[in-house]
PDB file of C-alpha atoms in Angstrom:
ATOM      1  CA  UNK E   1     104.011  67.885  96.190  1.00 86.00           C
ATOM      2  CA  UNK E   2     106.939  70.814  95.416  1.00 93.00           C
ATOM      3  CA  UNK E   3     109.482  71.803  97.794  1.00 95.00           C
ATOM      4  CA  UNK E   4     110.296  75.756  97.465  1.00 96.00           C
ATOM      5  CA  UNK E   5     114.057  76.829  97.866  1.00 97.00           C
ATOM      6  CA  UNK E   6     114.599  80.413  98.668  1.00 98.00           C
ATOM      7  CA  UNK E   7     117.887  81.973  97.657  1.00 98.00           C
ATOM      8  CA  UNK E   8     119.492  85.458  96.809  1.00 98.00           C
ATOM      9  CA  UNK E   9     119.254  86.981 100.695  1.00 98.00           C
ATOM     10  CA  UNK E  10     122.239  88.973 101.609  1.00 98.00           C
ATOM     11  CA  UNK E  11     123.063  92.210 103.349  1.00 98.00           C
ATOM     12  CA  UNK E  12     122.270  95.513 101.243  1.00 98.00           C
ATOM     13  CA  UNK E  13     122.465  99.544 102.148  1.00 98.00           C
ATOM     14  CA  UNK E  14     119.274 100.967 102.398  1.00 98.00           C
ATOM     15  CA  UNK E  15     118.285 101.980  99.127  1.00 98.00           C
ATOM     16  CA  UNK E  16     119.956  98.753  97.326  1.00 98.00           C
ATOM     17  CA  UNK E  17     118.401  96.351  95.693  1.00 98.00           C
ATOM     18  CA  UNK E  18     118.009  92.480  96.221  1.00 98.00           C
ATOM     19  CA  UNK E  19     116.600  89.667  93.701  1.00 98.00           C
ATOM     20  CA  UNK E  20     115.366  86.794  95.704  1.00 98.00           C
ATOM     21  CA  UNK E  21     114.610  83.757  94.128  1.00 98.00           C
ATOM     22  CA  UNK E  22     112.116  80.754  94.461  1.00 98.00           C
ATOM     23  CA  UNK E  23     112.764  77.219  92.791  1.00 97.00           C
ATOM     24  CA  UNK E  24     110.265  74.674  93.175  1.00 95.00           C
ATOM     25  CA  UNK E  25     110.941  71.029  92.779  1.00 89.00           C
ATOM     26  CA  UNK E  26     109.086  68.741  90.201  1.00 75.00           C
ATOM     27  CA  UNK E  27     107.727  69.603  87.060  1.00 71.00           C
ATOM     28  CA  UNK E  28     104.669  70.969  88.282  1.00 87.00           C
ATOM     29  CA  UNK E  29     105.473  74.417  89.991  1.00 92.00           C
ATOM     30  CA  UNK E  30     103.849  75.948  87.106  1.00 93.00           C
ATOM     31  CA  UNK E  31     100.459  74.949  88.544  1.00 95.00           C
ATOM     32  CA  UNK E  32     100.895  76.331  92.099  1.00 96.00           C
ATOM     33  CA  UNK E  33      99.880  79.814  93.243  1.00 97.00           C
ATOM     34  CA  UNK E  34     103.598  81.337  94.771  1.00 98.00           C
ATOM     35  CA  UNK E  35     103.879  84.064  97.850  1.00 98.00           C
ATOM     36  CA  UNK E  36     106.330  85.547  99.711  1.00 98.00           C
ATOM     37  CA  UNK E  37     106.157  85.804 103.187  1.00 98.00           C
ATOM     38  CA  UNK E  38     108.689  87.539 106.125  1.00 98.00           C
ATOM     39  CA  UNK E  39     109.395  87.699 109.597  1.00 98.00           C
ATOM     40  CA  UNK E  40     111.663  90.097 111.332  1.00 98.00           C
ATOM     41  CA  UNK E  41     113.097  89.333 114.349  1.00 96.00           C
ATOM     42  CA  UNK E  42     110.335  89.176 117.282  1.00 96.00           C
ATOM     43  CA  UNK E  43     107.223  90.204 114.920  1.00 97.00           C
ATOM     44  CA  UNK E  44     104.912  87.578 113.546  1.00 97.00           C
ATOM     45  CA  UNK E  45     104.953  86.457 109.794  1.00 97.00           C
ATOM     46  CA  UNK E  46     103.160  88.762 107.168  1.00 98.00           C
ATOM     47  CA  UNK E  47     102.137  88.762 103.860  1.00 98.00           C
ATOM     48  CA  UNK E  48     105.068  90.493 100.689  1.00 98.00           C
ATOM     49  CA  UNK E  49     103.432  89.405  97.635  1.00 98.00           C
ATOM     50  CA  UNK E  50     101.684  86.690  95.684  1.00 98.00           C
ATOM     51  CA  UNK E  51     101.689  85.792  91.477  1.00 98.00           C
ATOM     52  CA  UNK E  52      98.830  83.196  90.536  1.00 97.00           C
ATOM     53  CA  UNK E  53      99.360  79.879  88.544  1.00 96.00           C
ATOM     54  CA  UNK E  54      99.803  81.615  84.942  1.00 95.00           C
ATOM     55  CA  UNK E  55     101.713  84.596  86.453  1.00 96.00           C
ATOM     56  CA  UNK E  56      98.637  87.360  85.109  1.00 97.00           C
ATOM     57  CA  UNK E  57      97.843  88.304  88.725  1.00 97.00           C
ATOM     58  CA  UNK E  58      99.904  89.881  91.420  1.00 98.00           C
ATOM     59  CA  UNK E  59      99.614  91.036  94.745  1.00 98.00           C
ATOM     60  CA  UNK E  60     101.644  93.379  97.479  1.00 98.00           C
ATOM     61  CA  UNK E  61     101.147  94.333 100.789  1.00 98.00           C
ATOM     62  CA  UNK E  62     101.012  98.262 101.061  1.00 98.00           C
ATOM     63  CA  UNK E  63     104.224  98.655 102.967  1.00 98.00           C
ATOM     64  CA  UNK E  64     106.356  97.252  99.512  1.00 98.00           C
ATOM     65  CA  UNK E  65     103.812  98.321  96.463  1.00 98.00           C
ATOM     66  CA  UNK E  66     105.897  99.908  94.217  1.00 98.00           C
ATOM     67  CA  UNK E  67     109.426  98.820  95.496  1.00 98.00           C
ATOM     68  CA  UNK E  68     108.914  95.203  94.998  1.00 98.00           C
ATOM     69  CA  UNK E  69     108.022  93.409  92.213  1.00 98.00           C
ATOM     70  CA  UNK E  70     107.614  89.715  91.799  1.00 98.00           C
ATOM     71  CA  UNK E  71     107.005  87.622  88.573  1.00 98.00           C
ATOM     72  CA  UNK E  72     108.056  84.209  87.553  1.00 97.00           C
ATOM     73  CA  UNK E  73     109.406  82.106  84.978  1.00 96.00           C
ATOM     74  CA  UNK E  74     107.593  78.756  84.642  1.00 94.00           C
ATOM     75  CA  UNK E  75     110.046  77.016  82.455  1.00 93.00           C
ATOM     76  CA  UNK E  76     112.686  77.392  84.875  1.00 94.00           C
ATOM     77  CA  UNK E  77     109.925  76.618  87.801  1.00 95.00           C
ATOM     78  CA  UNK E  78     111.130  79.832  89.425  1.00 97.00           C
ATOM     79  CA  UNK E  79     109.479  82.676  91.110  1.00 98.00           C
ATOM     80  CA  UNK E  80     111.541  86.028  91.675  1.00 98.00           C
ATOM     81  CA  UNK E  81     111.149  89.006  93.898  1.00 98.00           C
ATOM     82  CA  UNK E  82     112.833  92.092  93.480  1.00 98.00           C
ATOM     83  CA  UNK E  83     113.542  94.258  95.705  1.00 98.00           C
ATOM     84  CA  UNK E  84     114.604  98.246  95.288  1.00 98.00           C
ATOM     85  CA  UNK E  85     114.615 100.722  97.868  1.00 98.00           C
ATOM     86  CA  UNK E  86     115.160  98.809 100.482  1.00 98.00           C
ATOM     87  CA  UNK E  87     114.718 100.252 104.034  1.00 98.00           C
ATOM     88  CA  UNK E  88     116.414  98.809 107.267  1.00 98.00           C
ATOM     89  CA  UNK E  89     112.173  97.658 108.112  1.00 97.00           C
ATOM     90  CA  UNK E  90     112.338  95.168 105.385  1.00 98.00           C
ATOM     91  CA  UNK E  91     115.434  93.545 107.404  1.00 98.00           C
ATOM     92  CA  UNK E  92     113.763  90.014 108.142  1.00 98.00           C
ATOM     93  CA  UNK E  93     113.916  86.438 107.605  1.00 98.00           C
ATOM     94  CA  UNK E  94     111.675  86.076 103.549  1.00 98.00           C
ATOM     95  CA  UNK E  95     109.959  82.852 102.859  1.00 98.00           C
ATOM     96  CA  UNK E  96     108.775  81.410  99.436  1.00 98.00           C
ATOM     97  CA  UNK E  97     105.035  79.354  99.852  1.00 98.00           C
ATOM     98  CA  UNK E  98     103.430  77.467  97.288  1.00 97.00           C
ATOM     99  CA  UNK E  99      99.590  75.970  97.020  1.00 96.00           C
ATOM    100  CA  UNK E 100      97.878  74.175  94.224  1.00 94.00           C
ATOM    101  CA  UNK E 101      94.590  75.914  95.122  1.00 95.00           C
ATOM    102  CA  UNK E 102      95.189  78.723  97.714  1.00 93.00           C
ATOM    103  CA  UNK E 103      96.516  82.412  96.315  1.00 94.00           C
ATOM    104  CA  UNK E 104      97.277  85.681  97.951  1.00 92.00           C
ATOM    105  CA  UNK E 105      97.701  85.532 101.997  1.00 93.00           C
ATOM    106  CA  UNK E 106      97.161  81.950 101.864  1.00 90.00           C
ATOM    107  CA  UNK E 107      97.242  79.980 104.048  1.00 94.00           C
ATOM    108  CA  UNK E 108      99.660  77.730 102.006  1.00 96.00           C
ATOM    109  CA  UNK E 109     100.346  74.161 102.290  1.00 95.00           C
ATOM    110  CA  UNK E 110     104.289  74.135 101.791  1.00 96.00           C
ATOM    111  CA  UNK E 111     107.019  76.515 102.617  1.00 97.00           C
ATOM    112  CA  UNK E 112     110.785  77.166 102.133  1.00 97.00           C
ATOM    113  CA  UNK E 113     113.601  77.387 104.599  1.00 97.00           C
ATOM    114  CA  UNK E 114     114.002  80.647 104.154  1.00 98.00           C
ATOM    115  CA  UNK E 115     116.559  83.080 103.118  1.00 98.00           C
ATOM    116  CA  UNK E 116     117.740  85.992 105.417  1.00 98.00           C
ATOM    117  CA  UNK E 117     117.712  89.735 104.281  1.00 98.00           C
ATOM    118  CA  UNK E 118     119.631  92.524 106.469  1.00 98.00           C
ATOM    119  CA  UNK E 119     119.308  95.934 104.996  1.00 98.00           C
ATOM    120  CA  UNK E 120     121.960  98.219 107.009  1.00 98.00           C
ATOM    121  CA  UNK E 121     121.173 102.100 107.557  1.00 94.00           C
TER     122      UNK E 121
END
């Protein structure tokens, strides 16, 4: 099992940037697909981005392609997203996932705590 811990949230301006990032306990993170997830206040859950096991494939939902980027670093069993240009829509709570086996929207089998992002207008 790993147990992802979000950190890096904070309040921006619009049009800031924000570096989350996503440690995963044990040695194995490496071999777990990673995505991040969000819910604003009131709306359901939905789908930011995914990187696969090795890191060579990505994913974004249309509404962050080209402002976000994620990546990770296995030997420090971290997973990063940044985040430029934010808008006040990206304003929600931003959850790290990880699964052995399942990639992209998931659904995956353990989840973070969380880590809140306000972006101010």
């Amino acid at each position: 099992q790993v147990q992802p811990v979000e950190s890096g949230g904070g309040l921006v301006q619009a049009g800031g940037s924000l570096r989350l990032s996503c440690v995963g306990s044990g040695r194995t993170f490496s071999t777990y697909h990673v995505g991040w997830f969000r819910q604003a206040l009131g709306k359901e859950r939905e789908f930011v981005a995914a990187i696969s096991r090795s890191g060579t494939i990505t994913d974004y939902a249309n509404s962050v392609k080209g402002r976000f980027t994620i990546s990770r670093d296995n030997a420090k069993n971290t997973v990063y997203l940044q985040m430029n240009s934010l808008k006040p829509e990206d304003t929600a709570l931003y959850y790290c996932a990880a699964d052995p086996r399942k990639y992209g929207m998931g659904p995956y089998d353990y989840w973070g705590q969380g880590t809140q992002v306000t972006v101010s207008s």
